[in-house]
XYZ file of N, CA, C and O in Angstrom:
736
model
N 151.622 31.416 -36.666
C 150.780 31.895 -37.745
C 151.663 32.356 -38.899
O 152.588 33.126 -38.705
N 151.370 31.916 -40.086
C 152.143 32.295 -41.256
C 151.753 33.671 -41.770
O 150.823 34.301 -41.273
N 152.473 34.131 -42.773
C 152.221 35.446 -43.353
C 152.190 35.348 -44.865
O 153.049 34.709 -45.470
N 151.197 36.001 -45.459
C 151.143 36.197 -46.901
C 151.412 37.662 -47.167
O 150.729 38.535 -46.619
N 152.423 37.947 -47.974
C 152.707 39.302 -48.437
C 152.179 39.360 -49.862
O 152.649 38.611 -50.731
N 151.200 40.215 -50.091
C 150.518 40.297 -51.375
C 150.776 41.656 -51.997
O 150.349 42.680 -51.456
N 151.502 41.668 -53.112
C 151.684 42.931 -53.824
C 150.582 43.047 -54.867
O 150.390 42.160 -55.697
N 149.839 44.159 -54.823
C 148.796 44.434 -55.809
C 149.278 45.544 -56.737
O 150.092 46.383 -56.344
N 148.797 45.526 -57.974
C 149.286 46.505 -58.945
C 150.774 46.330 -59.170
O 151.510 47.308 -59.292
N 151.217 45.082 -59.239
C 152.649 44.766 -59.207
C 153.383 44.982 -60.523
O 154.611 44.875 -60.549
N 152.666 45.275 -61.607
C 153.358 45.444 -62.887
C 154.095 44.172 -63.257
O 153.494 43.102 -63.359
N 155.397 44.261 -63.430
C 156.188 43.082 -63.807
C 156.597 42.221 -62.613
O 157.261 41.205 -62.766
N 156.218 42.621 -61.394
C 156.475 41.814 -60.206
C 157.869 41.952 -59.624
O 158.256 41.209 -58.721
N 158.618 42.918 -60.091
C 160.015 43.084 -59.655
C 160.129 43.284 -58.142
O 161.002 42.697 -57.498
N 159.261 44.112 -57.561
C 159.325 44.373 -56.115
C 159.058 43.089 -55.325
O 159.800 42.753 -54.403
N 158.015 42.358 -55.693
C 157.692 41.116 -54.974
C 158.816 40.092 -55.103
O 159.148 39.402 -54.133
N 159.420 39.989 -56.287
C 160.538 39.040 -56.456
C 161.724 39.433 -55.583
O 162.334 38.587 -54.931
N 162.066 40.717 -55.570
C 163.205 41.166 -54.756
C 162.910 40.971 -53.271
O 163.774 40.499 -52.518
N 161.702 41.321 -52.850
C 161.324 41.146 -51.445
C 161.324 39.666 -51.076
O 161.853 39.277 -50.031
N 160.757 38.835 -51.936
C 160.729 37.394 -51.670
C 162.122 36.815 -51.556
O 162.410 36.019 -50.656
N 163.009 37.205 -52.450
C 164.387 36.722 -52.426
C 165.099 37.139 -51.135
O 165.770 36.322 -50.486
N 164.936 38.385 -50.764
C 165.566 38.888 -49.533
C 165.009 38.185 -48.302
O 165.772 37.761 -47.424
N 163.697 38.026 -48.238
C 163.090 37.363 -47.078
C 163.475 35.890 -47.007
O 163.704 35.357 -45.919
N 163.570 35.219 -48.152
C 164.009 33.813 -48.144
C 165.426 33.698 -47.595
O 165.725 32.796 -46.815
N 166.309 34.608 -47.981
C 167.689 34.584 -47.474
C 167.720 34.854 -45.971
O 168.422 34.171 -45.221
N 166.961 35.839 -45.517
C 166.913 36.133 -44.076
C 166.351 34.945 -43.296
O 166.842 34.615 -42.215
N 165.339 34.304 -43.839
C 164.750 33.138 -43.174
C 165.743 31.967 -43.153
O 165.826 31.235 -42.172
N 166.482 31.783 -44.247
C 167.481 30.709 -44.295
C 168.498 30.894 -43.175
O 168.837 29.953 -42.459
N 168.951 32.131 -43.006
C 169.904 32.424 -41.924
C 169.274 32.206 -40.552
O 169.896 31.650 -39.650
N 168.017 32.652 -40.397
C 167.333 32.519 -39.107
C 167.057 31.060 -38.766
O 167.088 30.677 -37.592
N 166.788 30.237 -39.781
C 166.519 28.816 -39.536
C 167.708 28.106 -38.906
O 167.541 27.185 -38.119
N 168.897 28.566 -39.249
C 170.096 27.975 -38.648
C 170.106 28.166 -37.138
O 170.661 27.352 -36.419
N 169.485 29.254 -36.681
C 169.499 29.577 -35.256
C 168.180 29.272 -34.547
O 168.066 29.503 -33.356
N 167.169 28.820 -35.294
C 165.874 28.576 -34.652
C 165.832 27.185 -34.041
O 166.551 26.280 -34.446
N 164.948 27.056 -33.090
C 164.788 25.767 -32.425
C 163.879 24.853 -33.215
O 163.567 25.101 -34.377
N 163.417 23.799 -32.556
C 162.515 22.849 -33.209
C 161.255 23.561 -33.711
O 160.754 24.482 -33.093
N 160.769 23.123 -34.843
C 159.561 23.726 -35.396
C 159.858 24.806 -36.415
O 159.001 25.182 -37.195
N 161.055 25.357 -36.398
C 161.439 26.351 -37.392
C 160.649 27.636 -37.322
O 160.225 28.069 -36.259
N 160.432 28.211 -38.479
C 159.748 29.492 -38.592
C 158.373 29.297 -39.225
O 158.171 28.376 -40.014
N 157.431 30.185 -38.923
C 156.110 30.064 -39.555
C 156.208 30.297 -41.059
O 157.123 30.962 -41.541
N 155.268 29.732 -41.833
C 155.327 29.866 -43.283
C 155.203 31.318 -43.751
O 154.551 32.139 -43.104
N 155.835 31.612 -44.878
C 155.813 32.941 -45.474
C 155.729 32.788 -46.984
O 156.456 31.984 -47.572
N 154.816 33.523 -47.603
C 154.747 33.547 -49.057
C 154.650 34.990 -49.522
O 154.024 35.829 -48.865
N 155.323 35.305 -50.638
C 155.282 36.624 -51.245
C 154.704 36.444 -52.642
O 155.264 35.689 -53.451
N 153.590 37.113 -52.909
C 152.870 36.955 -54.171
C 152.740 38.288 -54.885
O 152.577 39.333 -54.239
N 152.756 38.246 -56.206
C 152.576 39.451 -57.022
C 151.315 39.295 -57.862
O 151.100 38.248 -58.477
N 150.478 40.341 -57.886
C 149.264 40.338 -58.701
C 149.155 41.662 -59.440
O 149.594 42.707 -58.953
N 148.565 41.605 -60.619
C 148.346 42.808 -61.412
C 147.245 42.498 -62.421
O 147.164 41.375 -62.915
N 146.414 43.486 -62.730
C 145.313 43.233 -63.660
C 145.735 43.264 -65.126
O 144.954 42.938 -66.016
N 146.971 43.649 -65.400
C 147.482 43.658 -66.762
C 147.027 44.829 -67.610
O 147.312 44.882 -68.808
N 146.346 45.792 -67.012
C 145.768 46.897 -67.784
C 146.820 47.792 -68.438
O 146.509 48.496 -69.395
N 148.032 47.772 -67.950
C 149.096 48.591 -68.554
C 149.912 47.799 -69.562
O 150.873 48.304 -70.131
N 149.576 46.526 -69.737
C 150.277 45.706 -70.713
C 151.669 45.293 -70.303
O 152.478 44.908 -71.142
N 151.966 45.335 -69.012
C 153.288 44.954 -68.512
C 153.250 43.473 -68.144
O 152.370 43.035 -67.416
N 154.204 42.725 -68.648
C 154.292 41.288 -68.373
C 155.375 41.033 -67.330
O 156.375 41.741 -67.285
N 155.167 40.010 -66.527
C 156.175 39.638 -65.550
C 156.024 38.193 -65.131
O 154.903 37.702 -64.943
N 157.141 37.522 -64.976
C 157.129 36.120 -64.567
C 156.578 35.998 -63.157
O 156.978 36.735 -62.245
N 155.643 35.079 -62.978
C 155.101 34.807 -61.653
C 154.065 35.809 -61.177
O 153.665 35.776 -60.015
N 153.611 36.707 -62.035
C 152.596 37.697 -61.651
C 151.220 37.142 -62.006
O 150.937 36.884 -63.185
N 150.380 36.952 -61.011
C 149.022 36.463 -61.244
C 148.177 37.601 -61.803
O 148.207 38.711 -61.285
N 147.433 37.339 -62.862
C 146.574 38.345 -63.497
C 145.255 38.442 -62.737
O 144.286 37.784 -63.067
N 145.275 39.259 -61.688
C 144.101 39.488 -60.852
C 143.986 40.971 -60.565
O 145.000 41.625 -60.294
N 142.769 41.500 -60.600
C 142.606 42.884 -60.163
C 142.653 42.905 -58.632
O 142.709 41.852 -57.981
N 142.650 44.088 -58.082
C 142.826 44.233 -56.628
C 141.768 43.448 -55.850
O 142.096 42.704 -54.914
N 140.509 43.596 -56.226
C 139.431 42.905 -55.506
C 139.563 41.397 -55.560
O 139.410 40.710 -54.545
N 139.860 40.860 -56.752
C 140.009 39.404 -56.896
C 141.235 38.888 -56.149
O 141.204 37.813 -55.558
N 142.318 39.650 -56.181
C 143.531 39.248 -55.462
C 143.263 39.166 -53.964
O 143.667 38.201 -53.297
N 142.574 40.164 -53.438
C 142.267 40.162 -52.002
C 141.283 39.057 -51.640
O 141.439 38.394 -50.614
N 140.287 38.833 -52.490
C 139.320 37.765 -52.220
C 140.018 36.402 -52.185
O 139.678 35.542 -51.370
N 141.007 36.214 -53.050
C 141.705 34.936 -53.126
C 142.665 34.704 -51.960
O 142.961 33.552 -51.622
N 143.165 35.773 -51.354
C 144.239 35.607 -50.372
C 143.931 36.170 -48.984
O 144.811 36.192 -48.121
N 142.719 36.621 -48.750
C 142.396 37.203 -47.444
C 141.580 36.239 -46.598
O 141.156 35.188 -47.071
N 141.420 36.614 -45.360
C 140.574 35.899 -44.399
C 140.961 34.436 -44.187
O 140.123 33.573 -44.022
N 142.248 34.194 -44.191
C 142.741 32.860 -43.857
C 143.153 32.889 -42.396
O 144.083 33.613 -42.038
N 142.507 32.118 -41.556
C 142.808 32.176 -40.122
C 144.234 31.751 -39.774
O 144.741 32.126 -38.726
N 144.874 30.995 -40.667
C 146.230 30.527 -40.404
C 147.295 31.492 -40.908
O 148.484 31.214 -40.796
N 146.878 32.639 -41.468
C 147.828 33.574 -42.088
C 147.530 35.018 -41.733
O 146.386 35.429 -41.669
N 148.600 35.775 -41.533
C 148.504 37.235 -41.496
C 148.568 37.692 -42.943
O 149.263 37.089 -43.750
N 147.857 38.774 -43.279
C 147.902 39.315 -44.629
C 148.521 40.705 -44.596
O 148.019 41.603 -43.910
N 149.631 40.858 -45.311
C 150.286 42.150 -45.479
C 150.203 42.489 -46.966
O 150.667 41.719 -47.804
N 149.581 43.623 -47.281
C 149.425 44.056 -48.667
C 150.434 45.162 -48.945
O 150.602 46.071 -48.130
N 151.089 45.083 -50.091
C 152.013 46.129 -50.522
C 151.508 46.690 -51.842
O 151.123 45.941 -52.745
N 151.498 48.006 -51.913
C 151.112 48.674 -53.147
C 152.103 49.801 -53.413
O 152.269 50.696 -52.589
N 152.748 49.733 -54.561
C 153.716 50.743 -54.943
C 153.124 51.607 -56.052
O 152.738 51.084 -57.098
N 153.043 52.890 -55.796
C 152.556 53.873 -56.767
C 151.132 53.559 -57.241
O 150.865 53.368 -58.420
N 150.212 53.532 -56.270
C 148.789 53.380 -56.562
C 148.365 54.479 -57.545
O 148.820 55.616 -57.431
N 147.498 54.163 -58.507
C 147.094 55.187 -59.473
C 146.495 56.431 -58.805
O 145.789 56.330 -57.803
N 146.767 57.585 -59.375
C 146.304 58.858 -58.830
C 144.778 58.937 -58.860
O 144.136 58.562 -59.837
N 144.228 59.436 -57.751
C 142.794 59.635 -57.642
C 142.000 58.373 -57.377
O 140.781 58.412 -57.274
N 142.673 57.241 -57.262
C 142.040 55.943 -57.032
C 142.392 55.483 -55.623
O 143.521 55.664 -55.183
N 141.420 54.911 -54.927
C 141.698 54.408 -53.576
C 141.489 52.909 -53.518
O 140.359 52.434 -53.565
N 142.586 52.158 -53.451
C 142.499 50.714 -53.246
C 142.546 50.367 -51.766
O 142.203 49.253 -51.376
N 142.974 51.293 -50.921
C 143.144 50.975 -49.496
C 141.822 50.575 -48.846
O 141.818 49.792 -47.900
N 140.696 51.089 -49.347
C 139.402 50.685 -48.786
C 139.187 49.184 -48.967
O 138.614 48.520 -48.103
N 139.677 48.617 -50.081
C 139.574 47.173 -50.313
C 140.492 46.404 -49.369
O 140.130 45.330 -48.890
N 141.692 46.950 -49.105
C 142.612 46.298 -48.181
C 141.962 46.161 -46.811
O 142.029 45.106 -46.174
N 141.353 47.255 -46.350
C 140.703 47.261 -45.033
C 139.459 46.373 -45.038
O 139.224 45.610 -44.092
N 138.674 46.463 -46.096
C 137.449 45.664 -46.195
C 137.743 44.173 -46.142
O 136.984 43.397 -45.569
N 138.847 43.766 -46.732
C 139.223 42.353 -46.752
C 140.054 41.942 -45.537
O 140.567 40.829 -45.489
N 140.197 42.843 -44.567
C 140.811 42.486 -43.291
C 142.316 42.371 -43.287
O 142.868 41.624 -42.472
N 143.004 43.084 -44.183
C 144.473 43.041 -44.158
C 144.968 43.415 -42.766
O 144.460 44.353 -42.150
N 145.935 42.674 -42.277
C 146.516 42.994 -40.968
C 147.365 44.251 -41.056
O 147.486 44.995 -40.085
N 147.947 44.459 -42.223
C 148.759 45.650 -42.465
C 148.781 45.882 -43.966
O 148.732 44.941 -44.751
N 148.820 47.146 -44.354
C 149.101 47.457 -45.752
C 150.141 48.554 -45.803
O 150.184 49.433 -44.953
N 151.021 48.422 -46.786
C 152.156 49.327 -46.929
C 152.053 49.990 -48.291
O 151.962 49.307 -49.315
N 152.047 51.315 -48.278
C 151.933 52.093 -49.507
C 153.253 52.789 -49.796
O 153.844 53.403 -48.905
N 153.691 52.694 -51.042
C 154.944 53.290 -51.479
C 154.622 54.290 -52.577
O 153.877 53.969 -53.507
N 155.157 55.483 -52.477
C 154.946 56.501 -53.506
C 154.746 57.863 -52.872
O 155.087 58.081 -51.716
N 154.180 58.773 -53.631
C 153.904 60.107 -53.097
C 152.684 60.025 -52.192
O 151.663 59.457 -52.564
N 152.793 60.589 -51.018
C 151.708 60.505 -50.043
C 151.083 61.869 -49.784
O 151.679 62.903 -50.059
N 149.870 61.818 -49.266
C 149.127 62.963 -48.746
C 148.617 63.941 -49.796
O 147.450 64.278 -49.794
N 149.451 64.436 -50.677
C 148.965 65.360 -51.705
C 149.729 65.172 -53.009
O 149.911 66.089 -53.785
N 150.139 63.949 -53.246
C 150.925 63.657 -54.441
C 150.108 62.965 -55.509
O 148.887 63.119 -55.584
N 150.772 62.156 -56.301
C 150.129 61.523 -57.449
C 149.791 60.058 -57.208
O 149.621 59.307 -58.164
N 149.678 59.638 -55.950
C 149.349 58.247 -55.641
C 148.103 58.178 -54.772
O 148.025 58.831 -53.728
N 147.152 57.375 -55.189
C 145.947 57.193 -54.401
C 145.085 58.437 -54.364
O 145.255 59.374 -55.136
N 144.138 58.419 -53.453
C 143.223 59.540 -53.240
C 143.674 60.264 -51.976
O 143.851 59.638 -50.931
N 143.837 61.555 -52.079
C 144.426 62.312 -50.957
C 143.647 62.167 -49.652
O 144.258 62.128 -48.576
N 142.325 62.082 -49.699
C 141.525 61.908 -48.474
C 141.309 60.423 -48.181
O 141.644 59.948 -47.098
N 140.744 59.689 -49.122
C 140.357 58.297 -48.867
C 141.555 57.397 -48.560
O 141.468 56.521 -47.711
N 142.660 57.610 -49.251
C 143.844 56.768 -49.051
C 144.701 57.260 -47.891
O 145.090 56.493 -47.017
N 145.009 58.556 -47.895
C 146.003 59.112 -46.978
C 145.413 59.820 -45.764
O 146.109 60.053 -44.789
N 144.134 60.221 -45.840
C 143.523 60.935 -44.720
C 143.919 62.399 -44.640
O 143.846 63.003 -43.575
N 144.320 62.990 -45.782
C 144.680 64.413 -45.790
C 143.402 65.241 -45.717
O 142.640 65.328 -46.680
N 143.183 65.849 -44.553
C 141.932 66.565 -44.283
C 141.689 67.755 -45.220
O 140.560 68.169 -45.408
N 142.728 68.291 -45.833
C 142.558 69.399 -46.779
C 141.834 68.944 -48.044
O 141.351 69.769 -48.819
N 141.742 67.649 -48.264
C 141.089 67.118 -49.448
C 139.780 66.417 -49.099
O 139.256 65.643 -49.904
N 139.229 66.707 -47.941
C 137.987 66.075 -47.494
C 136.774 66.949 -47.778
O 135.757 66.813 -47.126
N 136.875 67.825 -48.786
C 135.796 68.778 -49.041
C 134.469 68.114 -49.369
O 133.419 68.664 -49.083
N 134.511 66.912 -49.943
C 133.254 66.255 -50.267
C 132.663 65.516 -49.064
O 131.600 64.948 -49.149
N 133.364 65.549 -47.956
C 132.927 64.878 -46.742
C 132.398 65.935 -45.774
O 132.982 67.010 -45.638
N 131.303 65.632 -45.114
C 130.761 66.561 -44.134
C 131.818 66.860 -43.073
O 132.590 65.991 -42.692
N 131.858 68.093 -42.617
C 132.900 68.541 -41.677
C 133.010 67.634 -40.459
O 134.106 67.302 -40.029
N 131.877 67.207 -39.906
C 131.944 66.361 -38.709
C 132.491 64.968 -39.029
O 133.063 64.308 -38.182
N 132.348 64.504 -40.281
C 132.879 63.203 -40.670
C 134.371 63.251 -40.962
O 135.042 62.237 -40.966
N 134.902 64.441 -41.258
C 136.313 64.583 -41.616
C 137.232 64.574 -40.399
O 138.435 64.652 -40.545
N 136.657 64.472 -39.218
C 137.470 64.445 -38.004
C 138.226 63.125 -37.909
O 139.349 63.078 -37.443
N 137.605 62.049 -38.368
C 138.218 60.725 -38.323
C 138.517 60.306 -39.765
O 137.639 60.308 -40.617
N 139.758 59.951 -40.036
C 140.141 59.540 -41.388
C 139.511 58.181 -41.718
O 139.148 57.421 -40.809
N 139.387 57.868 -42.997
C 138.837 56.552 -43.360
C 139.605 55.385 -42.746
O 138.996 54.416 -42.280
N 140.940 55.457 -42.721
C 141.697 54.338 -42.142
C 141.503 54.252 -40.627
O 141.431 53.151 -40.084
N 141.394 55.388 -39.948
C 141.131 55.357 -38.499
C 139.741 54.789 -38.220
O 139.573 53.974 -37.308
N 138.772 55.204 -39.015
C 137.394 54.715 -38.864
C 137.361 53.193 -38.964
O 136.603 52.523 -38.274
N 138.219 52.642 -39.834
C 138.239 51.199 -40.040
C 139.191 50.461 -39.096
O 139.407 49.255 -39.247
N 139.784 51.186 -38.144
C 140.596 50.537 -37.116
C 142.060 50.347 -37.461
O 142.684 49.375 -37.023
N 142.638 51.267 -38.222
C 144.052 51.194 -38.603
C 144.796 52.417 -38.085
O 144.217 53.494 -37.950
N 146.082 52.242 -37.838
C 146.945 53.342 -37.412
C 148.041 53.521 -38.464
O 148.565 52.548 -39.010
N 148.348 54.768 -38.745
C 149.334 55.110 -39.776
C 150.706 55.343 -39.154
O 150.837 56.031 -38.148
N 151.743 54.798 -39.813
C 153.129 55.041 -39.415
C 153.940 55.339 -40.665
O 154.040 54.490 -41.556
N 154.512 56.532 -40.745
C 155.398 56.871 -41.854
C 156.744 56.199 -41.595
O 157.334 56.385 -40.522
N 157.217 55.427 -42.548
C 158.462 54.669 -42.397
C 159.618 55.504 -42.945
O 160.115 55.293 -44.051
N 160.049 56.444 -42.139
C 161.010 57.464 -42.549
C 162.336 56.847 -42.998
O 162.934 57.296 -43.980
N 162.789 55.798 -42.319
C 164.082 55.192 -42.673
C 164.052 54.568 -44.069
O 165.078 54.490 -44.722
N 162.891 54.136 -44.507
C 162.772 53.628 -45.872
C 162.610 54.770 -46.868
O 163.183 54.744 -47.956
N 161.819 55.749 -46.502
C 161.512 56.856 -47.414
C 162.771 57.609 -47.855
O 162.857 58.047 -48.999
N 163.738 57.747 -46.973
C 164.949 58.495 -47.349
C 165.777 57.742 -48.393
O 166.636 58.329 -49.033
N 165.497 56.457 -48.592
C 166.222 55.663 -49.588
C 165.485 55.633 -50.926
O 165.953 55.036 -51.885
N 164.326 56.264 -50.985
C 163.516 56.291 -52.200
C 163.816 57.543 -53.006
O 164.212 58.563 -52.459
N 163.539 57.420 -54.288
C 163.720 58.577 -55.149
C 162.755 58.423 -56.318
O 162.738 57.390 -56.976
N 161.938 59.426 -56.554
C 161.017 59.383 -57.681
C 161.411 60.429 -58.710
O 162.235 61.306 -58.446
N 160.768 60.367 -59.856
C 161.074 61.334 -60.916
C 160.711 62.754 -60.524
O 161.181 63.696 -61.145
N 159.876 62.916 -59.506
C 159.465 64.251 -59.063
C 160.336 64.798 -57.937
O 160.211 65.952 -57.568
N 161.163 63.944 -57.354
C 162.017 64.380 -56.260
C 163.228 65.131 -56.807
O 163.711 64.852 -57.903
N 163.700 66.072 -56.022
C 164.888 66.825 -56.394
C 165.810 66.938 -55.200
O 165.554 66.381 -54.133
N 166.872 67.689 -55.366
C 167.866 67.835 -54.314
C 167.258 68.390 -53.028
O 167.594 67.965 -51.938
N 166.353 69.353 -53.152
C 165.766 69.994 -51.972
C 164.289 69.688 -51.801
O 163.619 70.314 -50.985
N 163.765 68.751 -52.575
C 162.340 68.446 -52.507
C 162.140 66.950 -52.661
O 162.538 66.369 -53.664
N 161.569 66.341 -51.616
C 161.313 64.899 -51.653
C 159.862 64.651 -51.291
O 159.408 65.062 -50.242
N 159.175 63.973 -52.158
C 157.771 63.655 -51.923
C 157.554 62.158 -51.715
O 156.541 61.757 -51.204
N 158.499 61.332 -52.137
C 158.351 59.878 -52.011
C 158.267 59.479 -50.539
O 158.960 60.034 -49.699
N 157.452 58.485 -50.283
C 157.242 58.062 -48.908
C 156.878 56.581 -48.892
O 156.413 56.038 -49.886
N 157.097 55.946 -47.765
C 156.595 54.605 -47.500
C 155.821 54.690 -46.199
O 156.324 55.199 -45.201
N 154.574 54.215 -46.232
C 153.675 54.359 -45.084
C 153.039 53.012 -44.775
O 152.531 52.335 -45.671
N 153.063 52.645 -43.506
C 152.410 51.436 -43.030
C 151.088 51.820 -42.366
O 151.026 52.777 -41.593
N 150.061 51.051 -42.664
C 148.774 51.179 -41.993
C 148.505 49.826 -41.358
O 148.328 48.833 -42.068
N 148.525 49.783 -40.036
C 148.412 48.513 -39.314
C 147.106 48.462 -38.538
O 146.734 49.424 -37.872
N 146.451 47.308 -38.631
C 145.199 47.110 -37.913
C 145.473 47.090 -36.412
O 146.426 46.446 -35.959
N 144.671 47.828 -35.679
C 144.783 47.815 -34.220
C 143.655 46.968 -33.655
O 142.644 46.739 -34.315
N 143.823 46.511 -32.428
C 142.867 45.565 -31.849
C 141.484 46.169 -31.681
O 140.489 45.515 -31.964
N 141.374 47.401 -31.218
C 140.082 48.040 -31.048
C 139.754 48.915 -32.233
O 140.632 49.477 -32.853
N 138.495 49.029 -32.578
C 138.087 49.877 -33.694
C 137.862 51.301 -33.195
O 137.335 51.502 -32.125
N 138.274 52.269 -33.984
C 138.058 53.669 -33.654
C 136.680 54.051 -34.146
O 136.343 53.836 -35.306
N 135.855 54.566 -33.277
C 134.488 54.968 -33.651
C 134.437 56.462 -33.877
O 135.147 57.230 -33.255
N 133.538 56.870 -34.776
C 133.346 58.303 -35.049
C 132.717 58.979 -33.853
O 131.945 58.442 -33.138
């Protein structure tokens, strides 16, 4: 089964280009050692709605919903979505889950920072005030059948304008679909 890596909100597409270049090199090396049939197909795509006026070579002008509609639900492909610095107070992760992403990776400030929605995106229960108490027991991503993993080894290599010598808020978090759905 092949894999599509889809970066949404990609701006100029720099992250997708760097990731694609690195993965192509790793695959080239692995192909030398693979047996007949080689490796499954892999594509890395960058999409952005252009609302910030940032141009980038190879970036498809699609908003999050259109990008996911165009690249999701392909039985021959796994879908991995990457989003770096999702806009504050906005939750795109619900679209990732709705469109059946096998995994989505969020880069930026997590839980109570300036990326995404603190409850809907990250599941920070301190920000679930608009949700009935009994509903706040299960986070939105858990309800939709995903498990969260903080990628600590990547996060320590990140640095944002808000980070300092003794304070680091940048994080990389994977949300991976699990086989069984978690029920409330």
